């Protein structure tokens, strides 16, 4: 019985801060003081209309040289018909497409 009392006492000492934290969290939810993480607005870039400068400034992994290649490809072959078609541009691979998911539009 003494071991059980000892166990209960230790449990209370270690768990009471946790319960206190939960009670504060629950109160803050009821008072709506917990900050809500806002979804970041992703600026979309139209690959058929944007200038090389805009592409370079707004896309991850795209510098001015790659952006110029995108514009040159577009001028030579016409507008892109799919985002995947960007991989036909020299220097553009799947990793760049992955880094810009949600940003690229036609």
mmCIF file of C-alpha atoms in Angstrom:
data_model
loop_
_atom_site.group_PDB
_atom_site.id
_atom_site.type_symbol
_atom_site.label_atom_id
_atom_site.label_comp_id
_atom_site.label_asym_id
_atom_site.label_seq_id
_atom_site.Cartn_x
_atom_site.Cartn_y
_atom_site.Cartn_z
ATOM 1 C CA UNK A 1 0.000 0.000 0.000
ATOM 2 C CA UNK A 2 2.866 2.331 0.776
ATOM 3 C CA UNK A 3 4.264 1.783 -2.721
ATOM 4 C CA UNK A 4 0.918 2.718 -4.211
ATOM 5 C CA UNK A 5 0.783 5.949 -2.200
ATOM 6 C CA UNK A 6 4.325 6.725 -3.278
ATOM 7 C CA UNK A 7 3.424 6.101 -6.919
ATOM 8 C CA UNK A 8 0.330 8.309 -6.686
ATOM 9 C CA UNK A 9 2.308 11.121 -5.068
ATOM 10 C CA UNK A 10 5.010 10.997 -7.738
ATOM 11 C CA UNK A 11 2.376 10.867 -10.495
ATOM 12 C CA UNK A 12 0.629 13.931 -9.100
ATOM 13 C CA UNK A 13 3.895 15.852 -8.866
ATOM 14 C CA UNK A 14 4.872 15.082 -12.434
ATOM 15 C CA UNK A 15 1.466 15.327 -14.070
ATOM 16 C CA UNK A 16 0.082 18.419 -12.358
ATOM 17 C CA UNK A 17 2.083 20.869 -14.547
ATOM 18 C CA UNK A 18 0.768 19.034 -17.590
ATOM 19 C CA UNK A 19 -2.839 19.294 -16.402
ATOM 20 C CA UNK A 20 -2.283 22.962 -15.584
ATOM 21 C CA UNK A 21 -1.009 23.567 -19.108
ATOM 22 C CA UNK A 22 -4.059 21.859 -20.574
ATOM 23 C CA UNK A 23 -6.394 23.941 -18.432
ATOM 24 C CA UNK A 24 -4.718 27.172 -19.568
ATOM 25 C CA UNK A 25 -4.881 26.001 -23.180
ATOM 26 C CA UNK A 26 -8.571 25.119 -22.828
ATOM 27 C CA UNK A 27 -9.339 28.528 -21.317
ATOM 28 C CA UNK A 28 -7.465 30.297 -24.080
ATOM 29 C CA UNK A 29 -9.453 28.405 -26.721
ATOM 30 C CA UNK A 30 -12.716 29.379 -25.048
ATOM 31 C CA UNK A 31 -11.611 33.020 -24.977
ATOM 32 C CA UNK A 32 -10.255 32.700 -28.523
ATOM 33 C CA UNK A 33 -6.866 34.058 -27.525
ATOM 34 C CA UNK A 34 -4.905 31.273 -29.142
ATOM 35 C CA UNK A 35 -3.433 32.587 -32.384
ATOM 36 C CA UNK A 36 -4.689 30.746 -35.426
ATOM 37 C CA UNK A 37 -2.036 30.014 -38.004
ATOM 38 C CA UNK A 38 -3.116 31.722 -41.173
ATOM 39 C CA UNK A 39 -2.644 30.006 -44.459
ATOM 40 C CA UNK A 40 0.007 31.819 -46.400
ATOM 41 C CA UNK A 41 -1.194 33.237 -49.650
ATOM 42 C CA UNK A 42 0.917 31.807 -52.435
ATOM 43 C CA UNK A 43 1.463 34.202 -55.285
ATOM 44 C CA UNK A 44 0.744 32.408 -58.515
ATOM 45 C CA UNK A 45 2.912 32.989 -61.547
ATOM 46 C CA UNK A 46 1.544 32.546 -65.047
ATOM 47 C CA UNK A 47 4.335 30.916 -67.038
ATOM 48 C CA UNK A 48 2.707 31.922 -70.327
ATOM 49 C CA UNK A 49 2.509 35.629 -69.527
ATOM 50 C CA UNK A 50 5.201 36.520 -66.972
ATOM 51 C CA UNK A 51 8.415 38.252 -67.934
ATOM 52 C CA UNK A 52 11.784 36.663 -67.242
ATOM 53 C CA UNK A 53 12.310 39.136 -64.402
ATOM 54 C CA UNK A 54 8.990 38.182 -62.766
ATOM 55 C CA UNK A 55 9.747 34.481 -63.126
ATOM 56 C CA UNK A 56 13.192 34.884 -61.578
ATOM 57 C CA UNK A 57 11.895 37.037 -58.732
ATOM 58 C CA UNK A 58 8.943 34.826 -57.770
ATOM 59 C CA UNK A 59 9.998 31.237 -58.404
ATOM 60 C CA UNK A 60 12.222 29.074 -56.240
ATOM 61 C CA UNK A 61 15.337 27.768 -57.959
ATOM 62 C CA UNK A 62 14.866 30.018 -61.003
ATOM 63 C CA UNK A 63 17.442 32.685 -61.629
ATOM 64 C CA UNK A 64 17.405 35.189 -64.445
ATOM 65 C CA UNK A 65 19.226 32.849 -66.875
ATOM 66 C CA UNK A 66 16.716 29.998 -66.418
ATOM 67 C CA UNK A 67 13.851 32.473 -66.549
ATOM 68 C CA UNK A 68 15.133 33.784 -69.885
ATOM 69 C CA UNK A 69 15.279 30.197 -71.178
ATOM 70 C CA UNK A 70 11.630 29.738 -70.184
ATOM 71 C CA UNK A 71 10.620 32.880 -72.086
ATOM 72 C CA UNK A 72 12.723 31.870 -75.124
ATOM 73 C CA UNK A 73 11.138 28.404 -75.143
ATOM 74 C CA UNK A 74 7.672 29.987 -74.940
ATOM 75 C CA UNK A 75 8.434 32.363 -77.808
ATOM 76 C CA UNK A 76 9.845 29.580 -79.969
ATOM 77 C CA UNK A 77 7.242 26.836 -79.322
ATOM 78 C CA UNK A 78 4.197 28.791 -78.229
ATOM 79 C CA UNK A 79 2.460 28.831 -74.862
ATOM 80 C CA UNK A 80 2.928 26.002 -72.416
ATOM 81 C CA UNK A 81 0.033 23.567 -72.388
ATOM 82 C CA UNK A 82 0.978 21.954 -69.087
ATOM 83 C CA UNK A 83 3.180 22.746 -66.120
ATOM 84 C CA UNK A 84 5.090 19.507 -66.765
ATOM 85 C CA UNK A 85 6.141 20.893 -70.142
ATOM 86 C CA UNK A 86 8.531 23.218 -68.280
ATOM 87 C CA UNK A 87 10.841 20.204 -67.906
ATOM 88 C CA UNK A 88 11.558 20.506 -71.623
ATOM 89 C CA UNK A 89 13.383 23.776 -70.893
ATOM 90 C CA UNK A 90 17.105 23.257 -70.354
ATOM 91 C CA UNK A 91 17.951 23.388 -66.644
ATOM 92 C CA UNK A 92 14.395 22.833 -65.407
ATOM 93 C CA UNK A 93 13.720 19.513 -63.718
ATOM 94 C CA UNK A 94 11.234 17.884 -61.403
ATOM 95 C CA UNK A 95 12.912 19.350 -58.318
ATOM 96 C CA UNK A 96 12.215 22.887 -59.542
ATOM 97 C CA UNK A 97 8.602 21.988 -60.265
ATOM 98 C CA UNK A 98 8.320 20.481 -56.784
ATOM 99 C CA UNK A 99 9.807 23.623 -55.224
ATOM 100 C CA UNK A 100 7.122 25.729 -56.917
ATOM 101 C CA UNK A 101 4.025 23.606 -56.413
ATOM 102 C CA UNK A 102 0.976 25.841 -56.227
ATOM 103 C CA UNK A 103 2.784 28.841 -57.703
ATOM 104 C CA UNK A 104 2.836 27.847 -61.365
ATOM 105 C CA UNK A 105 -0.250 28.437 -63.485
ATOM 106 C CA UNK A 106 -0.929 28.548 -67.208
#
